Amino acid sequence: MSATAVSNLGHVPSTVNPDLQIERDNSSLTPYISEITFLLDGGRKGTEKRRQIERRLFSEPLFRDCAIERVYKSRDEVFARGTERSVRLFTLKEEHNWTEDEFGIALQVLNHQYTLGLHNVMFVPGIERLATEQQKAKWLPLAKNYQIIGTYAQTELGHGTYLQGLETTATYDATTEEFVLNTPKVTSIKWWPGALGKSVNFAIILATLVIDGKKHGMHPFLTQLRSMEDHKPLPGIKVGDIGPKLSFDVIDNGYLILNNVRIPRENMLMKNAQVSREGRFTSRGPSKANYSAMVLVRVNIVNWCYHMLCNSSTIIVRYSAVRRQSKLNPSEQENKILDYQTQQYKVFPCLASAYALFFVSKMLKNRYLRIYAEIMKGNFKNLPEIHCQSAGLKALAAEMTVELMEISRQACGGHGYLAASSLGAAVNTAKSFVTVEGENTVLYLQVARYLMKRFAAAVSGEILSGSTDYLNLDPSRYTCPLKSPRDCRNVTLLCEVYKFRAFRMIAKAAEKLQRDIEVGKKQRDAMNDNLVQLVRAAQAHMMYVMVVDYREAMNQLQTTLPVSNALNNLQIFFTVFNVVKNAGDFLETESIGLSQIDWLKDTEVEMLAAIRPDAVSLVDAFDIHDLTHGSVLGCYDGNVYERMLKSTENEPLNQSDVHYSYHQHLKPFLQRNKNSKL
Amino acid sequence: MSATAVSNLGHVPSTVNPDLQIERDNSSLTPYISEITFLLDGGRKGTEKRRQIERRLFSEPLFRDCAIERVYKSRDEVFARGTERSVRLFTLKEEHNWTEDEFGIALQVLNHQYTLGLHNVMFVPGIERLATEQQKAKWLPLAKNYQIIGTYAQTELGHGTYLQGLETTATYDATTEEFVLNTPKVTSIKWWPGALGKSVNFAIILATLVIDGKKHGMHPFLTQLRSMEDHKPLPGIKVGDIGPKLSFDVIDNGYLILNNVRIPRENMLMKNAQVSREGRFTSRGPSKANYSAMVLVRVNIVNWCYHMLCNSSTIIVRYSAVRRQSKLNPSEQENKILDYQTQQYKVFPCLASAYALFFVSKMLKNRYLRIYAEIMKGNFKNLPEIHCQSAGLKALAAEMTVELMEISRQACGGHGYLAASSLGAAVNTAKSFVTVEGENTVLYLQVARYLMKRFAAAVSGEILSGSTDYLNLDPSRYTCPLKSPRDCRNVTLLCEVYKFRAFRMIAKAAEKLQRDIEVGKKQRDAMNDNLVQLVRAAQAHMMYVMVVDYREAMNQLQTTLPVSNALNNLQIFFTVFNVVKNAGDFLETESIGLSQIDWLKDTEVEMLAAIRPDAVSLVDAFDIHDLTHGSVLGCYDGNVYERMLKSTENEPLNQSDVHYSYHQHLKPFLQRNKNSKL
């Protein structure tokens, strides 16, 4: 039991909490932890590289203090330190010749707590994608050497997902050979772009091109916003921060008001469309390859979700192995909360989903790279498929991650409500994934539209390939493959169940749409009247894709037996858990029957018990640095109470014994009619 | 469309956004809004009183600036203002002779943004409940006149729910007739009590009484913590704030370390147990009536959930009626997002649940008052029933509220992620309800144990009364009462379905427990192996209680036809929605069949369409002051974009054009190798 003498306040023992040590001593997986770590890092070298980067970064207070600053410092300070960290990170990247992948590891180690991310993620790639060779030659060196700092400004105060609705204008003035940029209405003010508020001096601005009063669609305009001398906004420009958010205080998401801002004609990025000196508009048509940029961002979010779940499950599993509460046996000491079935049912879905998303995200990334290579060769055949998969898996992974992380947070009781647990801030960060880079519902509906098309093709006799190939199946030939409780541990059989559920839900939605149209509804009304059902069908499809990818990736593994046993248990649990969670759908589509749901629920709790002994080892294998998760509850040594107590030293209110508000407000009130006999 | 000229920056129109006005013009419910408002306020006089309190409070910047301060000020400032507000609130209460109910209205109007709440909620009632008459005569006047400020200190760093585990000791020293208080271990440090950190000078401390080395259980000790002269902690006491939390920055939840702190014998609150001068321990036994205090707090949380849902649905419905995105018809302007079925499916559950919890919370409060009156007369017969209902409804209401508020927040897209939307902070506040005053899972398990006992009684032939009377039913006589789609709008029939589902889940859990014990498992192991199932059974029971209470309360209403129609629609939607949401349970227990689930899903989307025209009126009826919800997205005038823009004026980063971090960090970096030709 963690209990040093109180005289040692603020002291954290250098030993491991015995309650955590015994978990490691007793898990048969312990000797194999590094095998799993290497697997997750892509090999032993990957692990070594990551640890090297961790050591490098955490040798500096600037990086070590990340998590603490986020909790206890003001917005101003958090932002300033974020800027300092950005600059230092870019410098280290150059010094150490980090590849983009290695730089990505550094960001993940720092939980992305830096300010100028958009420069590398959106500004430089934006120029690469949208500029002519001549423009690239001019701007890329400046951007890549950080002589200019930029962002990508698309979203407006009144406009998000629906790009055709954007209202910012770039009007060509042939007399001066300039574009005149304006945000003519409140709703057209640029709003949200990262680092726009105080940091960048350049932006790629998406605006409607207007020539001689005629609109020519949305185009990108490279625009200087602030002086290179003193960083002041240029004439006609009003720019600032949009205010605090649920997370990401380190980033100055900004607004931008443009009032007759003039830029040279050459600053329109003209790879895909051109305006001549005389004001003649030409277009090569929007390049389909542009899609692939957004696809990549979504692929990366799925991976980010994986890392978020690793952090959360590390914290909550370790805490649950140390926290004791109530007694199962009155004659013994209080039990670890990890011993309770209800706690396991909150914690292990998070743990299992972390592993699931590792494999699923890897499969998705590989698929993306393969299809991207095809696209680069001019073969767009698989673009709709990868678009659907990246959109749908981003939505599903984000949804899952937020939900499971919050359940984990709640599973830490009151202490999970403390900022020092880092769990609340992590949930708030993860919540952004639901909205950014395509709002989840919008993405599910894109998937649903794709599925409706594929289903129609299947009905008309086309033989489908890819993730929707099952739409060719003959539902009358389905019988539930789970014939006994034992079958519920067979992931391949379970995948069949997922497949049939998705098929039935897609077919049902398609048939309902068809019926609505046949009775005279307009296509658009029929769609709107069935959106809820369409979203559900898309979720069912994506869930199928997820369990199949997970199974495929696991099938490719070569591991020692203890490792494969442990990973198998997680996979079975994950796959069963998501049937039980959506039991209504599975029963309704008759993918399973009443006996099966009973067996599955039994299997589910059996798997909880199977995972229990290795739970700590399975999070140790993530090998997350204590300064990365930044939680007093989740450190490797398990000294949670000492760390909680020590964390109070950072709290501003504790910088004096008596707070100034006492003298100002409380004292006069208490002494109003002082006749106390104390 | 909301779009003033950009030259009018920071200006919010005094007119109502036409997109919102047209909703009010077109809703047939508009003329009846005040009828609903009066209903919710408990009559016209209640509404007038509330508005009077609102006017009084919001005439002062101290109260008007609540929401803005919470977003943009530092912890230090937020806390200091919270103290100032507490003092002013207590003064106003005296000046205006507010009753406790009226004071409660003031708190709800201010969203509970004040510091010293625990004094009135726990400290004064603690003395009233735990002290002898003589002790009350001494301490109550001091406490009620705010000459001393106190809190209630029970929870410890290592101990929450399980009271027997608490480790703080109060050892009697007969030589000096004093108790010596100690927190001997890190895990025994008091942790969490509100206002403990910096504010209070007294606390009721729960500690294990030790006399001559013998333990006599937990007892309350009234202890002075800080000097009445200079507010400094007294000798042997270390006290401070536990640091930032997910919400409630205004409150200094504290820690307390006691090192041989001596208090007079008379400071043990001795109503229920006594220690004589000589150190003789006597006890009247723990009073069952003590339970009723915790019951009341839980009853109040259900009511608080109702108010939280009102705030959230007001914000999100108004925003959804103003925000436009994408087009259903290409030749028209972009649609209001409230027109999309998927948006309605996110928003209306929140709206309907707000109404549901109004009625359910009222029924619960009335039941509590009735049973409390019985208890005061020494009749404890209904105590287990009200204990179960308050625990279970607190858990269910909290769970529902957090989930629905978060869905609403997500339904606002990116703007729902802004602090100025107030939605994120509200969700984070609501999350505390899941944990405080009995962690939800622990409460569900208390309900489940009660249900297991009642079920056993029913099996043994006892005729039950109260909410569990249905456990006497004969399941073989059940047939699903929903015989046609039309029946799915009949709430009484739907209640039968909920009842049967609860019955079957309780029976199944009980039988499984029985089987496990019969095959030789110990009672405690059998319990632990079925916790997940037991929680589900408890949830099913509480959901049944909720829909029945809702129906009963609605049946007692007398309203005009338009109002009853609108409220009926909400009730039907709520009742159907929660079947569909838990379809797995209902199908698995054969409470409904496959036809029924189809009909219910159809009914569900029909009700979305039925609610749509009155949605704005239904939130207008909550009559929530703009300064109460504090959201730029939810104001009565619907000028969301102008308010968002104006809110940026409060952001610290915007207090200068160029942030200081530019000069410190960014400028040197940008100019490293300056050879720009810009």
PDB file of N, CA, C and O in Angstrom, chain A residues 341 598-599 601-603 605-606, chain B residues 452 455 504-523 525-534 537:
ATOM      1  N   GLN A 341     -15.171  -6.663 -11.640  1.00  0.00           N
ATOM      2  CA  GLN A 341     -15.593  -6.897 -13.021  1.00  0.00           C
ATOM      3  C   GLN A 341     -16.054  -5.591 -13.687  1.00  0.00           C
ATOM      4  O   GLN A 341     -15.764  -5.343 -14.861  1.00  0.00           O
ATOM      5  N   ASP A 598     -26.468 -14.464 -25.617  1.00  0.00           N
ATOM      6  CA  ASP A 598     -26.103 -15.003 -24.300  1.00  0.00           C
ATOM      7  C   ASP A 598     -24.663 -15.512 -24.281  1.00  0.00           C
ATOM      8  O   ASP A 598     -23.890 -15.207 -23.387  1.00  0.00           O
ATOM      9  N   TRP A 599     -24.331 -16.301 -25.291  1.00  0.00           N
ATOM     10  CA  TRP A 599     -22.960 -16.837 -25.360  1.00  0.00           C
ATOM     11  C   TRP A 599     -21.935 -15.708 -25.452  1.00  0.00           C
ATOM     12  O   TRP A 599     -20.874 -15.767 -24.831  1.00  0.00           O
ATOM     13  N   LYS A 601     -22.168 -12.631 -24.404  1.00  0.00           N
ATOM     14  CA  LYS A 601     -22.011 -11.916 -23.131  1.00  0.00           C
ATOM     15  C   LYS A 601     -21.173 -12.740 -22.150  1.00  0.00           C
ATOM     16  O   LYS A 601     -20.365 -12.190 -21.407  1.00  0.00           O
ATOM     17  N   ASP A 602     -21.390 -14.048 -22.180  1.00  0.00           N
ATOM     18  CA  ASP A 602     -20.555 -14.902 -21.324  1.00  0.00           C
ATOM     19  C   ASP A 602     -19.088 -14.830 -21.762  1.00  0.00           C
ATOM     20  O   ASP A 602     -18.182 -14.716 -20.938  1.00  0.00           O
ATOM     21  N   THR A 603     -18.880 -14.901 -23.062  1.00  0.00           N
ATOM     22  CA  THR A 603     -17.511 -14.834 -23.585  1.00  0.00           C
ATOM     23  C   THR A 603     -16.857 -13.521 -23.178  1.00  0.00           C
ATOM     24  O   THR A 603     -15.685 -13.485 -22.781  1.00  0.00           O
ATOM     25  N   VAL A 605     -17.318 -11.576 -20.564  1.00  0.00           N
ATOM     26  CA  VAL A 605     -16.791 -11.514 -19.190  1.00  0.00           C
ATOM     27  C   VAL A 605     -15.687 -12.552 -18.959  1.00  0.00           C
ATOM     28  O   VAL A 605     -14.787 -12.327 -18.152  1.00  0.00           O
ATOM     29  N   GLU A 606     -15.723 -13.656 -19.698  1.00  0.00           N
ATOM     30  CA  GLU A 606     -14.598 -14.598 -19.606  1.00  0.00           C
ATOM     31  C   GLU A 606     -13.305 -13.933 -20.084  1.00  0.00           C
ATOM     32  O   GLU A 606     -12.234 -14.136 -19.511  1.00  0.00           O
TER      33      GLU A 606
ATOM     34  N   MET B 452     -32.204  -7.416  -6.051  1.00  0.00           N
ATOM     35  CA  MET B 452     -32.022  -8.851  -5.802  1.00  0.00           C
ATOM     36  C   MET B 452     -32.817  -9.275  -4.561  1.00  0.00           C
ATOM     37  O   MET B 452     -33.449 -10.331  -4.551  1.00  0.00           O
ATOM     38  N   PHE B 455     -36.482  -9.200  -5.440  1.00  0.00           N
ATOM     39  CA  PHE B 455     -36.833 -10.313  -6.312  1.00  0.00           C
ATOM     40  C   PHE B 455     -36.949 -11.600  -5.503  1.00  0.00           C
ATOM     41  O   PHE B 455     -37.898 -12.391  -5.678  1.00  0.00           O
ATOM     42  N   ARG B 504     -37.280  -9.053 -16.797  1.00  0.00           N
ATOM     43  CA  ARG B 504     -36.480 -10.146 -17.339  1.00  0.00           C
ATOM     44  C   ARG B 504     -34.995  -9.987 -17.017  1.00  0.00           C
ATOM     45  O   ARG B 504     -34.282 -10.960 -16.746  1.00  0.00           O
ATOM     46  N   MET B 505     -34.519  -8.749 -17.030  1.00  0.00           N
ATOM     47  CA  MET B 505     -33.090  -8.545 -16.753  1.00  0.00           C
ATOM     48  C   MET B 505     -32.780  -8.786 -15.280  1.00  0.00           C
ATOM     49  O   MET B 505     -31.723  -9.339 -14.932  1.00  0.00           O
ATOM     50  N   ILE B 506     -33.701  -8.396 -14.428  1.00  0.00           N
ATOM     51  CA  ILE B 506     -33.518  -8.646 -12.991  1.00  0.00           C
ATOM     52  C   ILE B 506     -33.593 -10.143 -12.709  1.00  0.00           C
ATOM     53  O   ILE B 506     -32.758 -10.711 -11.994  1.00  0.00           O
ATOM     54  N   ALA B 507     -34.605 -10.780 -13.310  1.00  0.00           N
ATOM     55  CA  ALA B 507     -34.781 -12.216 -13.088  1.00  0.00           C
ATOM     56  C   ALA B 507     -33.556 -12.990 -13.590  1.00  0.00           C
ATOM     57  O   ALA B 507     -33.049 -13.901 -12.916  1.00  0.00           O
ATOM     58  N   LYS B 508     -33.076 -12.599 -14.739  1.00  0.00           N
ATOM     59  CA  LYS B 508     -31.930 -13.282 -15.337  1.00  0.00           C
ATOM     60  C   LYS B 508     -30.693 -13.144 -14.450  1.00  0.00           C
ATOM     61  O   LYS B 508     -29.958 -14.117 -14.225  1.00  0.00           O
ATOM     62  N   ALA B 509     -30.463 -11.929 -13.963  1.00  0.00           N
ATOM     63  CA  ALA B 509     -29.306 -11.703 -13.088  1.00  0.00           C
ATOM     64  C   ALA B 509     -29.452 -12.515 -11.806  1.00  0.00           C
ATOM     65  O   ALA B 509     -28.496 -13.145 -11.339  1.00  0.00           O
ATOM     66  N   ALA B 510     -30.650 -12.518 -11.251  1.00  0.00           N
ATOM     67  CA  ALA B 510     -30.881 -13.250 -10.007  1.00  0.00           C
ATOM     68  C   ALA B 510     -30.673 -14.749 -10.217  1.00  0.00           C
ATOM     69  O   ALA B 510     -30.048 -15.434  -9.391  1.00  0.00           O
ATOM     70  N   GLU B 511     -31.175 -15.253 -11.326  1.00  0.00           N
ATOM     71  CA  GLU B 511     -31.030 -16.683 -11.601  1.00  0.00           C
ATOM     72  C   GLU B 511     -29.575 -17.061 -11.845  1.00  0.00           C
ATOM     73  O   GLU B 511     -29.113 -18.112 -11.399  1.00  0.00           O
ATOM     74  N   LYS B 512     -28.855 -16.190 -12.528  1.00  0.00           N
ATOM     75  CA  LYS B 512     -27.440 -16.449 -12.787  1.00  0.00           C
ATOM     76  C   LYS B 512     -26.654 -16.473 -11.464  1.00  0.00           C
ATOM     77  O   LYS B 512     -25.835 -17.389 -11.225  1.00  0.00           O
ATOM     78  N   LEU B 513     -26.936 -15.524 -10.600  1.00  0.00           N
ATOM     79  CA  LEU B 513     -26.302 -15.508  -9.279  1.00  0.00           C
ATOM     80  C   LEU B 513     -26.592 -16.805  -8.542  1.00  0.00           C
ATOM     81  O   LEU B 513     -25.703 -17.442  -7.959  1.00  0.00           O
ATOM     82  N   GLN B 514     -27.856 -17.193  -8.572  1.00  0.00           N
ATOM     83  CA  GLN B 514     -28.297 -18.399  -7.900  1.00  0.00           C
ATOM     84  C   GLN B 514     -27.532 -19.618  -8.423  1.00  0.00           C
ATOM     85  O   GLN B 514     -27.011 -20.422  -7.649  1.00  0.00           O
ATOM     86  N   ARG B 515     -27.458 -19.711  -9.756  1.00  0.00           N
ATOM     87  CA  ARG B 515     -26.753 -20.845 -10.379  1.00  0.00           C
ATOM     88  C   ARG B 515     -25.292 -20.879  -9.953  1.00  0.00           C
ATOM     89  O   ARG B 515     -24.758 -21.923  -9.609  1.00  0.00           O
ATOM     90  N   ASP B 516     -24.657 -19.694  -9.980  1.00  0.00           N
ATOM     91  CA  ASP B 516     -23.240 -19.630  -9.612  1.00  0.00           C
ATOM     92  C   ASP B 516     -23.024 -20.102  -8.176  1.00  0.00           C
ATOM     93  O   ASP B 516     -22.028 -20.765  -7.873  1.00  0.00           O
ATOM     94  N   ILE B 517     -23.945 -19.720  -7.309  1.00  0.00           N
ATOM     95  CA  ILE B 517     -23.800 -20.120  -5.906  1.00  0.00           C
ATOM     96  C   ILE B 517     -24.062 -21.624  -5.756  1.00  0.00           C
ATOM     97  O   ILE B 517     -23.365 -22.322  -5.025  1.00  0.00           O
ATOM     98  N   GLU B 518     -25.029 -22.108  -6.518  1.00  0.00           N
ATOM     99  CA  GLU B 518     -25.342 -23.539  -6.447  1.00  0.00           C
ATOM    100  C   GLU B 518     -24.175 -24.405  -6.915  1.00  0.00           C
ATOM    101  O   GLU B 518     -23.966 -25.505  -6.411  1.00  0.00           O
ATOM    102  N   VAL B 519     -23.411 -23.912  -7.896  1.00  0.00           N
ATOM    103  CA  VAL B 519     -22.277 -24.732  -8.346  1.00  0.00           C
ATOM    104  C   VAL B 519     -21.058 -24.507  -7.467  1.00  0.00           C
ATOM    105  O   VAL B 519     -19.961 -24.953  -7.796  1.00  0.00           O
ATOM    106  N   GLY B 520     -21.227 -23.784  -6.363  1.00  0.00           N
ATOM    107  CA  GLY B 520     -20.168 -23.756  -5.361  1.00  0.00           C
ATOM    108  C   GLY B 520     -19.388 -22.461  -5.234  1.00  0.00           C
ATOM    109  O   GLY B 520     -18.445 -22.373  -4.444  1.00  0.00           O
ATOM    110  N   LYS B 521     -19.744 -21.431  -6.023  1.00  0.00           N
ATOM    111  CA  LYS B 521     -19.041 -20.159  -5.853  1.00  0.00           C
ATOM    112  C   LYS B 521     -19.462 -19.518  -4.538  1.00  0.00           C
ATOM    113  O   LYS B 521     -20.614 -19.631  -4.117  1.00  0.00           O
ATOM    114  N   LYS B 522     -18.487 -18.834  -3.923  1.00  0.00           N
ATOM    115  CA  LYS B 522     -18.838 -18.049  -2.751  1.00  0.00           C
ATOM    116  C   LYS B 522     -19.714 -16.885  -3.190  1.00  0.00           C
ATOM    117  O   LYS B 522     -19.564 -16.359  -4.286  1.00  0.00           O
ATOM    118  N   GLN B 523     -20.577 -16.475  -2.296  1.00  0.00           N
ATOM    119  CA  GLN B 523     -21.492 -15.354  -2.556  1.00  0.00           C
ATOM    120  C   GLN B 523     -20.740 -14.161  -3.160  1.00  0.00           C
ATOM    121  O   GLN B 523     -21.126 -13.592  -4.164  1.00  0.00           O
ATOM    122  N   ASP B 525     -17.812 -14.017  -4.657  1.00  0.00           N
ATOM    123  CA  ASP B 525     -17.269 -14.264  -5.999  1.00  0.00           C
ATOM    124  C   ASP B 525     -18.384 -14.273  -7.031  1.00  0.00           C
ATOM    125  O   ASP B 525     -18.233 -13.750  -8.135  1.00  0.00           O
ATOM    126  N   ALA B 526     -19.492 -14.869  -6.664  1.00  0.00           N
ATOM    127  CA  ALA B 526     -20.641 -14.885  -7.569  1.00  0.00           C
ATOM    128  C   ALA B 526     -21.066 -13.453  -7.882  1.00  0.00           C
ATOM    129  O   ALA B 526     -21.318 -13.104  -9.045  1.00  0.00           O
ATOM    130  N   MET B 527     -21.131 -12.607  -6.856  1.00  0.00           N
ATOM    131  CA  MET B 527     -21.478 -11.207  -7.084  1.00  0.00           C
ATOM    132  C   MET B 527     -20.490 -10.579  -8.066  1.00  0.00           C
ATOM    133  O   MET B 527     -20.869 -10.005  -9.070  1.00  0.00           O
ATOM    134  N   ASN B 528     -19.200 -10.712  -7.770  1.00  0.00           N
ATOM    135  CA  ASN B 528     -18.203 -10.043  -8.608  1.00  0.00           C
ATOM    136  C   ASN B 528     -18.224 -10.569 -10.037  1.00  0.00           C
ATOM    137  O   ASN B 528     -17.959  -9.828 -10.975  1.00  0.00           O
ATOM    138  N   ASP B 529     -18.554 -11.827 -10.204  1.00  0.00           N
ATOM    139  CA  ASP B 529     -18.583 -12.386 -11.556  1.00  0.00           C
ATOM    140  C   ASP B 529     -19.819 -11.943 -12.349  1.00  0.00           C
ATOM    141  O   ASP B 529     -19.935 -12.252 -13.538  1.00  0.00           O
ATOM    142  N   ASN B 530     -20.721 -11.249 -11.679  1.00  0.00           N
ATOM    143  CA  ASN B 530     -21.951 -10.834 -12.374  1.00  0.00           C
ATOM    144  C   ASN B 530     -22.208  -9.341 -12.264  1.00  0.00           C
ATOM    145  O   ASN B 530     -23.322  -8.885 -12.512  1.00  0.00           O
ATOM    146  N   LEU B 531     -21.171  -8.587 -11.907  1.00  0.00           N
ATOM    147  CA  LEU B 531     -21.392  -7.153 -11.678  1.00  0.00           C
ATOM    148  C   LEU B 531     -21.905  -6.432 -12.923  1.00  0.00           C
ATOM    149  O   LEU B 531     -22.784  -5.574 -12.834  1.00  0.00           O
ATOM    150  N   VAL B 532     -21.346  -6.777 -14.068  1.00  0.00           N
ATOM    151  CA  VAL B 532     -21.755  -6.078 -15.290  1.00  0.00           C
ATOM    152  C   VAL B 532     -23.241  -6.278 -15.542  1.00  0.00           C
ATOM    153  O   VAL B 532     -23.991  -5.331 -15.816  1.00  0.00           O
ATOM    154  N   GLN B 533     -23.676  -7.523 -15.399  1.00  0.00           N
ATOM    155  CA  GLN B 533     -25.087  -7.851 -15.605  1.00  0.00           C
ATOM    156  C   GLN B 533     -25.977  -7.164 -14.554  1.00  0.00           C
ATOM    157  O   GLN B 533     -27.078  -6.714 -14.862  1.00  0.00           O
ATOM    158  N   LEU B 534     -25.472  -7.089 -13.339  1.00  0.00           N
ATOM    159  CA  LEU B 534     -26.249  -6.454 -12.267  1.00  0.00           C
ATOM    160  C   LEU B 534     -26.432  -4.953 -12.535  1.00  0.00           C
ATOM    161  O   LEU B 534     -27.508  -4.403 -12.311  1.00  0.00           O
ATOM    162  N   ALA B 537     -29.096  -4.566 -15.116  1.00  0.00           N
ATOM    163  CA  ALA B 537     -30.433  -4.784 -14.553  1.00  0.00           C
ATOM    164  C   ALA B 537     -30.893  -3.545 -13.793  1.00  0.00           C
ATOM    165  O   ALA B 537     -32.054  -3.120 -13.902  1.00  0.00           O
TER     166      ALA B 537
END
